[in-house]
Short mmCIF file of N, CA and C in Angstrom, two decimals:
data_model
loop_
_atom_site.label_atom_id
_atom_site.label_comp_id
_atom_site.label_asym_id
_atom_site.label_seq_id
_atom_site.Cartn_x
_atom_site.Cartn_y
_atom_site.Cartn_z
N UNK A 1416 -79.62 -66.44 41.53
CA UNK A 1416 -79.68 -66.16 42.92
C UNK A 1416 -79.38 -64.69 43.13
N UNK A 1417 -80.16 -64.07 43.87
CA UNK A 1417 -79.95 -62.66 44.10
C UNK A 1417 -79.55 -62.45 45.54
N UNK A 1418 -78.80 -61.41 45.72
CA UNK A 1418 -78.34 -61.17 47.07
C UNK A 1418 -79.38 -60.36 47.83
N UNK A 1419 -79.27 -60.39 49.10
CA UNK A 1419 -80.25 -59.66 49.91
C UNK A 1419 -80.00 -58.16 49.85
N UNK A 1420 -78.77 -57.77 49.49
CA UNK A 1420 -78.46 -56.34 49.40
C UNK A 1420 -79.16 -55.70 48.22
N UNK A 1421 -79.43 -56.47 47.15
CA UNK A 1421 -80.10 -55.91 45.98
C UNK A 1421 -81.56 -55.58 46.29
N UNK A 1422 -82.16 -56.25 47.24
CA UNK A 1422 -83.57 -56.04 47.50
C UNK A 1422 -83.85 -54.96 48.53
N UNK A 1423 -82.83 -54.46 49.23
CA UNK A 1423 -83.03 -53.43 50.25
C UNK A 1423 -83.08 -52.04 49.62
N UNK A 1424 -83.89 -51.19 50.13
CA UNK A 1424 -83.92 -49.81 49.62
C UNK A 1424 -82.69 -49.06 50.12
N UNK A 1425 -82.27 -47.99 49.39
CA UNK A 1425 -81.11 -47.21 49.84
C UNK A 1425 -81.40 -46.56 51.18
N UNK A 1426 -80.36 -46.26 51.98
CA UNK A 1426 -80.60 -45.70 53.31
C UNK A 1426 -81.32 -44.36 53.25
N UNK A 1427 -81.07 -43.60 52.22
CA UNK A 1427 -81.80 -42.34 52.02
C UNK A 1427 -81.89 -42.12 50.52
N UNK A 1428 -82.92 -41.45 50.10
CA UNK A 1428 -83.06 -41.25 48.65
C UNK A 1428 -82.05 -40.22 48.14
N UNK A 1429 -81.38 -40.52 47.00
CA UNK A 1429 -80.42 -39.59 46.39
C UNK A 1429 -81.10 -38.88 45.23
N UNK A 1430 -81.00 -37.57 45.23
CA UNK A 1430 -81.43 -36.77 44.10
C UNK A 1430 -80.54 -35.53 44.05
N UNK A 1431 -80.75 -34.62 43.09
CA UNK A 1431 -79.89 -33.46 42.90
C UNK A 1431 -79.93 -32.49 44.07
N UNK A 1432 -80.95 -32.54 44.84
CA UNK A 1432 -81.04 -31.63 45.99
C UNK A 1432 -80.04 -32.02 47.08
N UNK A 1433 -79.50 -33.21 46.98
CA UNK A 1433 -78.53 -33.67 47.98
C UNK A 1433 -77.16 -33.02 47.77
N UNK A 1434 -76.92 -32.48 46.61
CA UNK A 1434 -75.62 -31.89 46.27
C UNK A 1434 -75.67 -30.37 46.39
N UNK A 1435 -74.54 -29.77 46.81
CA UNK A 1435 -74.45 -28.31 46.89
C UNK A 1435 -73.52 -27.82 45.78
N UNK A 1436 -73.79 -26.60 45.32
CA UNK A 1436 -72.96 -26.02 44.28
C UNK A 1436 -71.64 -25.57 44.88
N UNK A 1437 -70.54 -25.83 44.14
CA UNK A 1437 -69.22 -25.39 44.58
C UNK A 1437 -68.65 -24.43 43.55
N UNK A 1438 -67.84 -23.48 43.99
CA UNK A 1438 -67.23 -22.57 43.00
C UNK A 1438 -66.21 -23.35 42.17
N UNK A 1439 -66.14 -23.02 40.90
CA UNK A 1439 -65.23 -23.69 39.99
C UNK A 1439 -64.14 -22.68 39.62
N UNK A 1440 -62.93 -23.15 39.47
CA UNK A 1440 -61.83 -22.28 39.04
C UNK A 1440 -62.14 -21.78 37.63
N UNK A 1441 -61.13 -21.38 36.93
CA UNK A 1441 -61.33 -20.87 35.57
C UNK A 1441 -61.98 -21.93 34.70
N UNK A 1442 -62.83 -21.50 33.81
CA UNK A 1442 -63.46 -22.50 32.94
C UNK A 1442 -62.41 -23.16 32.04
N UNK A 1443 -62.59 -24.39 31.81
CA UNK A 1443 -61.66 -25.16 31.00
C UNK A 1443 -62.23 -25.32 29.61
N UNK A 1444 -61.41 -24.96 28.62
CA UNK A 1444 -61.84 -25.12 27.25
C UNK A 1444 -61.29 -26.45 26.75
N UNK A 1445 -62.14 -27.29 26.36
CA UNK A 1445 -61.71 -28.60 25.88
C UNK A 1445 -61.41 -28.51 24.39
N UNK A 1446 -60.22 -28.99 24.01
CA UNK A 1446 -59.81 -28.99 22.61
C UNK A 1446 -59.74 -30.41 22.11
N UNK A 1447 -59.83 -30.51 20.83
CA UNK A 1447 -59.68 -31.84 20.24
C UNK A 1447 -58.22 -32.25 20.37
N UNK A 1448 -57.91 -33.53 20.35
CA UNK A 1448 -56.51 -33.97 20.42
C UNK A 1448 -55.65 -33.36 19.31
N UNK A 1449 -56.22 -33.18 18.14
CA UNK A 1449 -55.45 -32.59 17.03
C UNK A 1449 -55.11 -31.14 17.34
N UNK A 1450 -56.07 -30.40 17.91
CA UNK A 1450 -55.83 -29.00 18.24
C UNK A 1450 -54.80 -28.89 19.37
N UNK A 1451 -54.86 -29.78 20.35
CA UNK A 1451 -53.88 -29.78 21.44
C UNK A 1451 -52.49 -30.10 20.91
N UNK A 1452 -52.38 -31.04 20.00
CA UNK A 1452 -51.10 -31.39 19.40
C UNK A 1452 -50.55 -30.22 18.59
N UNK A 1453 -51.40 -29.54 17.84
CA UNK A 1453 -50.97 -28.38 17.06
C UNK A 1453 -50.46 -27.28 17.98
N UNK A 1454 -51.14 -27.04 19.09
CA UNK A 1454 -50.71 -26.01 20.05
C UNK A 1454 -49.37 -26.40 20.67
N UNK A 1455 -49.19 -27.67 21.01
CA UNK A 1455 -47.92 -28.12 21.57
C UNK A 1455 -46.79 -27.98 20.56
N UNK A 1456 -47.05 -28.29 19.31
CA UNK A 1456 -46.03 -28.15 18.27
C UNK A 1456 -45.65 -26.69 18.05
N UNK A 1457 -46.63 -25.80 18.10
CA UNK A 1457 -46.34 -24.37 17.95
C UNK A 1457 -45.49 -23.86 19.12
N UNK A 1458 -45.81 -24.32 20.32
CA UNK A 1458 -45.03 -23.94 21.49
C UNK A 1458 -43.59 -24.44 21.37
N UNK A 1459 -43.42 -25.68 20.91
CA UNK A 1459 -42.08 -26.24 20.70
C UNK A 1459 -41.32 -25.47 19.63
N UNK A 1460 -42.00 -25.09 18.57
CA UNK A 1460 -41.34 -24.33 17.49
C UNK A 1460 -40.87 -22.97 17.99
N UNK A 1461 -41.70 -22.29 18.81
CA UNK A 1461 -41.30 -21.00 19.37
C UNK A 1461 -40.07 -21.17 20.27
N UNK A 1462 -40.07 -22.19 21.09
CA UNK A 1462 -38.93 -22.43 21.99
C UNK A 1462 -37.67 -22.78 21.19
N UNK A 1463 -37.82 -23.58 20.14
CA UNK A 1463 -36.68 -23.93 19.29
C UNK A 1463 -36.12 -22.71 18.59
N UNK A 1464 -36.99 -21.86 18.08
CA UNK A 1464 -36.55 -20.63 17.41
C UNK A 1464 -35.80 -19.73 18.38
N UNK A 1465 -36.32 -19.61 19.60
CA UNK A 1465 -35.65 -18.79 20.61
C UNK A 1465 -34.29 -19.36 20.96
N UNK A 1466 -34.18 -20.68 21.09
CA UNK A 1466 -32.90 -21.31 21.40
C UNK A 1466 -31.90 -21.14 20.26
N UNK A 1467 -32.39 -21.27 19.03
CA UNK A 1467 -31.50 -21.07 17.88
C UNK A 1467 -30.98 -19.65 17.83
N UNK A 1468 -31.84 -18.68 18.11
CA UNK A 1468 -31.42 -17.27 18.12
C UNK A 1468 -30.38 -17.04 19.22
N UNK A 1469 -30.61 -17.62 20.39
CA UNK A 1469 -29.65 -17.47 21.49
C UNK A 1469 -28.31 -18.12 21.13
N UNK A 1470 -28.34 -19.28 20.48
CA UNK A 1470 -27.11 -19.94 20.07
C UNK A 1470 -26.37 -19.14 19.01
N UNK A 1471 -27.11 -18.55 18.08
CA UNK A 1471 -26.49 -17.72 17.04
C UNK A 1471 -25.86 -16.48 17.66
N UNK A 1472 -26.52 -15.86 18.63
CA UNK A 1472 -25.96 -14.70 19.31
C UNK A 1472 -24.69 -15.08 20.07
N UNK A 1473 -24.71 -16.22 20.74
CA UNK A 1473 -23.54 -16.67 21.49
C UNK A 1473 -22.38 -16.97 20.54
N UNK A 1474 -22.67 -17.58 19.39
CA UNK A 1474 -21.61 -17.87 18.41
C UNK A 1474 -21.04 -16.58 17.84
N UNK A 1475 -21.89 -15.61 17.55
CA UNK A 1475 -21.41 -14.33 17.03
C UNK A 1475 -20.53 -13.62 18.05
N UNK A 1476 -20.92 -13.67 19.32
CA UNK A 1476 -20.10 -13.05 20.36
C UNK A 1476 -18.77 -13.77 20.50
N UNK A 1477 -18.79 -15.09 20.44
CA UNK A 1477 -17.55 -15.86 20.55
C UNK A 1477 -16.61 -15.55 19.38
N UNK A 1478 -17.17 -15.42 18.18
CA UNK A 1478 -16.34 -15.08 17.02
C UNK A 1478 -15.76 -13.68 17.16
N UNK A 1479 -16.56 -12.73 17.64
CA UNK A 1479 -16.07 -11.37 17.84
C UNK A 1479 -14.96 -11.34 18.89
N UNK A 1480 -15.14 -12.08 19.98
CA UNK A 1480 -14.11 -12.15 21.02
C UNK A 1480 -12.83 -12.79 20.48
N UNK A 1481 -12.98 -13.86 19.69
CA UNK A 1481 -11.81 -14.51 19.11
C UNK A 1481 -11.12 -13.59 18.11
N UNK A 1482 -11.88 -12.81 17.36
CA UNK A 1482 -11.29 -11.86 16.41
C UNK A 1482 -10.50 -10.80 17.17
N UNK A 1483 -11.02 -10.35 18.30
CA UNK A 1483 -10.30 -9.37 19.11
C UNK A 1483 -8.99 -9.97 19.61
N UNK A 1484 -9.02 -11.23 20.03
CA UNK A 1484 -7.79 -11.89 20.47
C UNK A 1484 -6.79 -12.01 19.33
N UNK A 1485 -7.30 -12.28 18.13
CA UNK A 1485 -6.42 -12.39 16.96
C UNK A 1485 -5.72 -11.07 16.68
N UNK A 1486 -6.45 -9.96 16.83
CA UNK A 1486 -5.84 -8.64 16.65
C UNK A 1486 -4.74 -8.43 17.69
N UNK A 1487 -5.01 -8.82 18.93
CA UNK A 1487 -4.00 -8.66 19.98
C UNK A 1487 -2.77 -9.53 19.72
N UNK A 1488 -2.96 -10.73 19.17
CA UNK A 1488 -1.83 -11.59 18.83
C UNK A 1488 -0.97 -10.91 17.76
N UNK A 1489 -1.63 -10.30 16.78
CA UNK A 1489 -0.89 -9.58 15.73
C UNK A 1489 -0.13 -8.39 16.33
N UNK A 1490 -0.77 -7.67 17.24
CA UNK A 1490 -0.11 -6.53 17.86
C UNK A 1490 1.07 -6.96 18.73
N UNK A 1491 0.96 -8.14 19.36
CA UNK A 1491 2.08 -8.69 20.13
C UNK A 1491 3.27 -8.94 19.20
N UNK A 1492 3.02 -9.53 18.04
CA UNK A 1492 4.09 -9.78 17.08
C UNK A 1492 4.73 -8.48 16.63
N UNK A 1493 3.91 -7.46 16.38
CA UNK A 1493 4.45 -6.16 15.95
C UNK A 1493 5.31 -5.54 17.06
N UNK A 1494 4.86 -5.66 18.31
CA UNK A 1494 5.63 -5.13 19.43
C UNK A 1494 6.95 -5.88 19.57
N UNK A 1495 6.91 -7.19 19.42
CA UNK A 1495 8.15 -7.98 19.49
C UNK A 1495 9.11 -7.58 18.37
N UNK A 1496 8.58 -7.35 17.18
CA UNK A 1496 9.43 -6.92 16.06
C UNK A 1496 10.07 -5.56 16.35
N UNK A 1497 9.27 -4.62 16.90
CA UNK A 1497 9.78 -3.28 17.18
C UNK A 1497 10.87 -3.29 18.25
N UNK A 1498 10.72 -4.17 19.23
CA UNK A 1498 11.63 -4.17 20.38
C UNK A 1498 12.62 -5.33 20.36
N UNK A 1499 12.74 -5.97 19.25
CA UNK A 1499 13.62 -7.14 19.13
C UNK A 1499 15.06 -6.81 19.50
N UNK A 1500 15.59 -5.77 18.91
CA UNK A 1500 16.98 -5.40 19.15
C UNK A 1500 17.18 -4.92 20.59
N UNK A 1501 16.21 -4.18 21.11
CA UNK A 1501 16.33 -3.69 22.48
C UNK A 1501 16.35 -4.85 23.48
N UNK A 1502 15.56 -5.86 23.23
CA UNK A 1502 15.57 -7.04 24.10
C UNK A 1502 16.91 -7.76 24.03
N UNK A 1503 17.46 -7.89 22.83
CA UNK A 1503 18.76 -8.55 22.67
C UNK A 1503 19.85 -7.72 23.35
N UNK A 1504 19.82 -6.39 23.17
CA UNK A 1504 20.82 -5.53 23.79
C UNK A 1504 20.75 -5.55 25.31
N UNK A 1505 19.57 -5.77 25.85
CA UNK A 1505 19.40 -5.80 27.31
C UNK A 1505 19.73 -7.17 27.90
N UNK A 1506 20.16 -8.11 27.04
CA UNK A 1506 20.50 -9.44 27.54
C UNK A 1506 19.29 -10.31 27.79
N UNK A 1507 18.18 -10.00 27.13
CA UNK A 1507 16.93 -10.73 27.32
C UNK A 1507 16.62 -11.62 26.11
N UNK A 1508 17.65 -12.21 25.54
CA UNK A 1508 17.47 -13.07 24.38
C UNK A 1508 16.56 -14.25 24.69
N UNK A 1509 16.75 -14.83 25.86
CA UNK A 1509 15.92 -15.99 26.25
C UNK A 1509 14.45 -15.58 26.40
N UNK A 1510 14.21 -14.43 27.01
CA UNK A 1510 12.84 -13.93 27.17
C UNK A 1510 12.23 -13.64 25.80
N UNK A 1511 13.02 -13.06 24.89
CA UNK A 1511 12.54 -12.77 23.54
C UNK A 1511 12.13 -14.05 22.83
N UNK A 1512 12.95 -15.09 22.95
CA UNK A 1512 12.63 -16.38 22.30
C UNK A 1512 11.38 -16.99 22.91
N UNK A 1513 11.26 -16.89 24.22
CA UNK A 1513 10.07 -17.43 24.90
C UNK A 1513 8.80 -16.72 24.43
N UNK A 1514 8.86 -15.40 24.32
CA UNK A 1514 7.71 -14.63 23.85
C UNK A 1514 7.37 -14.99 22.40
N UNK A 1515 8.37 -15.21 21.57
CA UNK A 1515 8.13 -15.62 20.18
C UNK A 1515 7.44 -16.99 20.13
N UNK A 1516 7.85 -17.90 21.00
CA UNK A 1516 7.23 -19.23 21.04
C UNK A 1516 5.78 -19.12 21.47
N UNK A 1517 5.53 -18.32 22.50
CA UNK A 1517 4.15 -18.14 22.98
C UNK A 1517 3.30 -17.50 21.88
N UNK A 1518 3.85 -16.52 21.18
CA UNK A 1518 3.13 -15.89 20.07
C UNK A 1518 2.78 -16.93 19.01
N UNK A 1519 3.72 -17.76 18.65
CA UNK A 1519 3.47 -18.80 17.63
C UNK A 1519 2.38 -19.77 18.11
N UNK A 1520 2.41 -20.15 19.39
CA UNK A 1520 1.39 -21.04 19.93
C UNK A 1520 0.01 -20.39 19.90
N UNK A 1521 -0.05 -19.12 20.21
CA UNK A 1521 -1.33 -18.40 20.17
C UNK A 1521 -1.87 -18.34 18.75
N UNK A 1522 -0.99 -18.08 17.80
CA UNK A 1522 -1.39 -18.03 16.40
C UNK A 1522 -1.88 -19.39 15.91
N UNK A 1523 -1.20 -20.45 16.33
CA UNK A 1523 -1.61 -21.82 15.97
C UNK A 1523 -2.98 -22.15 16.55
N UNK A 1524 -3.23 -21.74 17.79
CA UNK A 1524 -4.53 -22.00 18.41
C UNK A 1524 -5.64 -21.28 17.66
N UNK A 1525 -5.38 -20.04 17.23
CA UNK A 1525 -6.37 -19.31 16.44
C UNK A 1525 -6.64 -20.01 15.11
N UNK A 1526 -5.58 -20.44 14.45
CA UNK A 1526 -5.74 -21.11 13.16
C UNK A 1526 -6.47 -22.44 13.32
N UNK A 1527 -6.23 -23.15 14.42
CA UNK A 1527 -6.94 -24.42 14.68
C UNK A 1527 -8.43 -24.19 14.87
N UNK A 1528 -8.81 -23.00 15.33
CA UNK A 1528 -10.24 -22.70 15.50
C UNK A 1528 -10.87 -22.16 14.22
N UNK A 1529 -10.08 -22.08 13.15
CA UNK A 1529 -10.63 -21.64 11.87
C UNK A 1529 -10.39 -20.17 11.55
N UNK A 1530 -9.75 -19.46 12.47
CA UNK A 1530 -9.46 -18.05 12.24
C UNK A 1530 -8.10 -17.89 11.59
N UNK A 1531 -8.01 -16.92 10.71
CA UNK A 1531 -6.70 -16.60 10.14
C UNK A 1531 -6.49 -15.10 10.24
N UNK A 1532 -5.25 -14.75 10.52
CA UNK A 1532 -4.86 -13.35 10.66
C UNK A 1532 -4.10 -12.99 9.39
N UNK A 1533 -4.62 -12.00 8.66
CA UNK A 1533 -4.03 -11.61 7.39
C UNK A 1533 -3.47 -10.20 7.53
N UNK A 1534 -2.16 -10.07 7.37
CA UNK A 1534 -1.52 -8.77 7.39
C UNK A 1534 -1.39 -8.29 5.95
N UNK A 1535 -2.13 -7.23 5.57
CA UNK A 1535 -2.12 -6.80 4.18
C UNK A 1535 -0.95 -5.88 3.81
N UNK A 1536 0.04 -5.74 4.66
CA UNK A 1536 1.16 -4.84 4.42
C UNK A 1536 1.78 -5.09 3.06
N UNK A 1537 1.91 -4.01 2.26
CA UNK A 1537 2.54 -4.09 0.95
C UNK A 1537 1.63 -4.56 -0.18
N UNK A 1538 0.41 -4.95 0.14
CA UNK A 1538 -0.49 -5.45 -0.91
C UNK A 1538 -1.20 -4.30 -1.59
N UNK A 1539 -1.48 -4.47 -2.88
CA UNK A 1539 -2.18 -3.41 -3.62
C UNK A 1539 -3.60 -3.19 -3.08
N UNK A 1540 -4.04 -1.95 -3.18
CA UNK A 1540 -5.36 -1.58 -2.66
C UNK A 1540 -6.47 -2.38 -3.32
N UNK A 1541 -6.38 -2.62 -4.62
CA UNK A 1541 -7.46 -3.32 -5.34
C UNK A 1541 -7.66 -4.75 -4.81
N UNK A 1542 -6.62 -5.35 -4.24
CA UNK A 1542 -6.74 -6.72 -3.70
C UNK A 1542 -7.48 -6.77 -2.36
N UNK A 1543 -7.33 -5.71 -1.58
CA UNK A 1543 -7.85 -5.76 -0.20
C UNK A 1543 -8.89 -4.69 0.09
N UNK A 1544 -9.38 -4.01 -0.92
CA UNK A 1544 -10.29 -2.88 -0.72
C UNK A 1544 -11.53 -3.25 0.08
N UNK A 1545 -12.08 -4.44 -0.14
CA UNK A 1545 -13.30 -4.85 0.56
C UNK A 1545 -13.04 -5.37 1.97
N UNK A 1546 -11.76 -5.54 2.30
CA UNK A 1546 -11.42 -6.16 3.58
C UNK A 1546 -10.78 -5.21 4.58
N UNK A 1547 -10.61 -3.96 4.20
CA UNK A 1547 -9.95 -3.02 5.10
C UNK A 1547 -10.69 -1.70 5.17
N UNK A 1548 -10.39 -0.98 6.23
CA UNK A 1548 -10.84 0.39 6.38
C UNK A 1548 -9.59 1.26 6.31
N UNK A 1549 -9.56 2.18 5.37
CA UNK A 1549 -8.40 3.06 5.20
C UNK A 1549 -8.57 4.24 6.14
N UNK A 1550 -7.60 4.40 7.05
CA UNK A 1550 -7.68 5.48 8.02
C UNK A 1550 -6.92 6.73 7.58
N UNK A 1551 -5.91 6.55 6.73
CA UNK A 1551 -5.14 7.70 6.25
C UNK A 1551 -4.35 7.30 5.01
N UNK A 1552 -3.79 8.32 4.34
CA UNK A 1552 -2.96 8.11 3.16
C UNK A 1552 -1.61 8.76 3.39
N UNK A 1553 -0.57 8.10 2.88
CA UNK A 1553 0.78 8.67 2.86
C UNK A 1553 1.22 8.75 1.42
N UNK A 1554 1.82 9.86 1.05
CA UNK A 1554 2.32 10.01 -0.31
C UNK A 1554 3.84 10.12 -0.24
N UNK A 1555 4.51 9.41 -1.13
CA UNK A 1555 5.96 9.47 -1.15
C UNK A 1555 6.53 8.76 -2.36
N UNK A 1556 7.79 9.03 -2.62
CA UNK A 1556 8.46 8.43 -3.77
C UNK A 1556 8.72 6.93 -3.58
N UNK A 1557 8.68 6.45 -2.34
CA UNK A 1557 8.92 5.02 -2.09
C UNK A 1557 7.76 4.12 -2.54
N UNK A 1558 6.63 4.73 -2.86
CA UNK A 1558 5.47 3.97 -3.31
C UNK A 1558 5.33 4.05 -4.82
N UNK A 1559 5.19 2.88 -5.47
CA UNK A 1559 5.03 2.87 -6.92
C UNK A 1559 3.57 2.72 -7.33
N UNK A 1560 2.69 2.61 -6.38
CA UNK A 1560 1.25 2.50 -6.62
C UNK A 1560 0.53 2.58 -5.29
N UNK A 1561 -0.77 2.37 -5.32
CA UNK A 1561 -1.55 2.39 -4.09
C UNK A 1561 -1.39 1.06 -3.37
N UNK A 1562 -0.61 1.07 -2.29
CA UNK A 1562 -0.34 -0.14 -1.53
C UNK A 1562 -0.52 0.17 -0.04
N UNK A 1563 -0.66 -0.89 0.75
CA UNK A 1563 -0.77 -0.72 2.19
C UNK A 1563 0.60 -0.36 2.74
N UNK A 1564 0.70 0.82 3.35
CA UNK A 1564 1.97 1.30 3.91
C UNK A 1564 2.16 0.83 5.35
N UNK A 1565 1.05 0.72 6.10
CA UNK A 1565 1.14 0.31 7.50
C UNK A 1565 -0.16 -0.38 7.90
N UNK A 1566 -0.02 -1.47 8.63
CA UNK A 1566 -1.19 -2.19 9.14
C UNK A 1566 -1.37 -1.83 10.60
N UNK A 1567 -2.50 -1.21 10.93
CA UNK A 1567 -2.81 -0.90 12.32
C UNK A 1567 -3.51 -2.09 12.98
N UNK A 1568 -4.43 -2.69 12.24
CA UNK A 1568 -5.10 -3.91 12.69
C UNK A 1568 -5.22 -4.82 11.48
N UNK A 1569 -4.94 -6.11 11.66
CA UNK A 1569 -4.98 -7.03 10.53
C UNK A 1569 -6.41 -7.41 10.15
N UNK A 1570 -6.54 -8.06 9.00
CA UNK A 1570 -7.82 -8.61 8.56
C UNK A 1570 -7.99 -9.95 9.27
N UNK A 1571 -9.16 -10.20 9.83
CA UNK A 1571 -9.43 -11.47 10.50
C UNK A 1571 -10.49 -12.20 9.69
N UNK A 1572 -10.16 -13.42 9.31
CA UNK A 1572 -11.07 -14.25 8.51
C UNK A 1572 -11.43 -15.51 9.28
N UNK A 1573 -12.63 -15.98 9.01
CA UNK A 1573 -13.06 -17.30 9.48
C UNK A 1573 -13.40 -18.07 8.21
N UNK A 1574 -12.48 -18.94 7.82
CA UNK A 1574 -12.62 -19.57 6.51
C UNK A 1574 -12.41 -18.50 5.45
N UNK A 1575 -13.34 -18.36 4.53
CA UNK A 1575 -13.24 -17.36 3.48
C UNK A 1575 -13.93 -16.06 3.86
N UNK A 1576 -14.66 -16.04 4.96
CA UNK A 1576 -15.45 -14.88 5.37
C UNK A 1576 -14.62 -13.91 6.21
N UNK A 1577 -14.68 -12.63 5.89
CA UNK A 1577 -14.02 -11.60 6.70
C UNK A 1577 -14.94 -11.31 7.87
N UNK A 1578 -14.45 -11.58 9.09
CA UNK A 1578 -15.29 -11.31 10.26
C UNK A 1578 -14.88 -10.02 10.96
N UNK A 1579 -13.71 -9.51 10.60
CA UNK A 1579 -13.29 -8.21 11.12
C UNK A 1579 -12.38 -7.56 10.10
N UNK A 1580 -12.77 -6.36 9.67
CA UNK A 1580 -11.96 -5.65 8.69
C UNK A 1580 -10.67 -5.15 9.32
N UNK A 1581 -9.63 -5.08 8.50
CA UNK A 1581 -8.38 -4.52 8.95
C UNK A 1581 -8.44 -3.00 8.93
N UNK A 1582 -7.51 -2.40 9.63
CA UNK A 1582 -7.37 -0.94 9.61
C UNK A 1582 -5.97 -0.64 9.11
N UNK A 1583 -5.88 0.15 8.04
CA UNK A 1583 -4.59 0.37 7.40
C UNK A 1583 -4.37 1.84 7.07
N UNK A 1584 -3.11 2.14 6.83
CA UNK A 1584 -2.71 3.42 6.25
C UNK A 1584 -2.17 3.08 4.87
N UNK A 1585 -2.72 3.71 3.85
CA UNK A 1585 -2.34 3.43 2.48
C UNK A 1585 -1.21 4.35 2.05
N UNK A 1586 -0.40 3.84 1.14
CA UNK A 1586 0.67 4.63 0.55
C UNK A 1586 0.38 4.82 -0.93
N UNK A 1587 0.81 5.97 -1.46
CA UNK A 1587 0.61 6.26 -2.87
C UNK A 1587 1.77 7.12 -3.35
N UNK A 1588 2.06 7.07 -4.65
CA UNK A 1588 3.16 7.90 -5.17
C UNK A 1588 2.89 9.38 -4.90
N UNK A 1589 4.00 10.10 -4.72
CA UNK A 1589 3.87 11.55 -4.51
C UNK A 1589 3.34 12.18 -5.78
N UNK A 1590 2.42 13.11 -5.65
CA UNK A 1590 1.90 13.77 -6.86
C UNK A 1590 3.01 14.61 -7.51
N UNK A 1591 3.05 14.57 -8.84
CA UNK A 1591 4.05 15.36 -9.58
C UNK A 1591 3.64 16.81 -9.56
N UNK A 1592 4.57 17.68 -9.23
CA UNK A 1592 4.25 19.11 -9.19
C UNK A 1592 4.07 19.67 -10.60
N UNK A 1593 4.70 19.01 -11.64
CA UNK A 1593 4.56 19.46 -13.02
C UNK A 1593 3.12 19.26 -13.49
N UNK A 1594 2.52 18.13 -13.12
CA UNK A 1594 1.16 17.83 -13.58
C UNK A 1594 0.15 18.78 -12.96
N UNK A 1595 0.42 19.24 -11.74
CA UNK A 1595 -0.52 20.13 -11.09
C UNK A 1595 -0.53 21.51 -11.74
N UNK A 1596 0.60 21.90 -12.35
CA UNK A 1596 0.69 23.22 -12.95
C UNK A 1596 -0.03 23.27 -14.28
N UNK A 1597 -0.30 22.13 -14.93
CA UNK A 1597 -0.88 22.12 -16.27
C UNK A 1597 -2.32 22.45 -16.24
#
């Protein structure tokens, strides 16, 4: 059985002249699914590489900032040592003890994050040569070899890696005047 709609002619004849040309945006290049997947993977790899680089930069900055804090903690201890007697004489024993406790807590927090503060004072040069920058030399009879005479900034390590070199003044025996005359 056929419907009556199948037997009627269309209301008007359709052909290509019935359509008008329209402007098209940018031409579209059709890629195979494999090529599209490869392009998407390359884009993801570039983004991942950029994120990894940003994370590495942020970690390096955080380590540098933590190393700077570690140096300041060491300098606080040195200041407390220098002024220990003056604080006691001024009747500030309680304040001195409080500052010592805070210093110890700061040092513990640094160590918990994997940082260690190494004071090379009195150590032979050959042990710490790769970990310090020598800013000056002192010669005197109190030195029996090349040793660290004064620590200006300590060595900061993260695990076994030196992340900030120390700054030291080295001590060495006084040169013999007899040997210079020979």
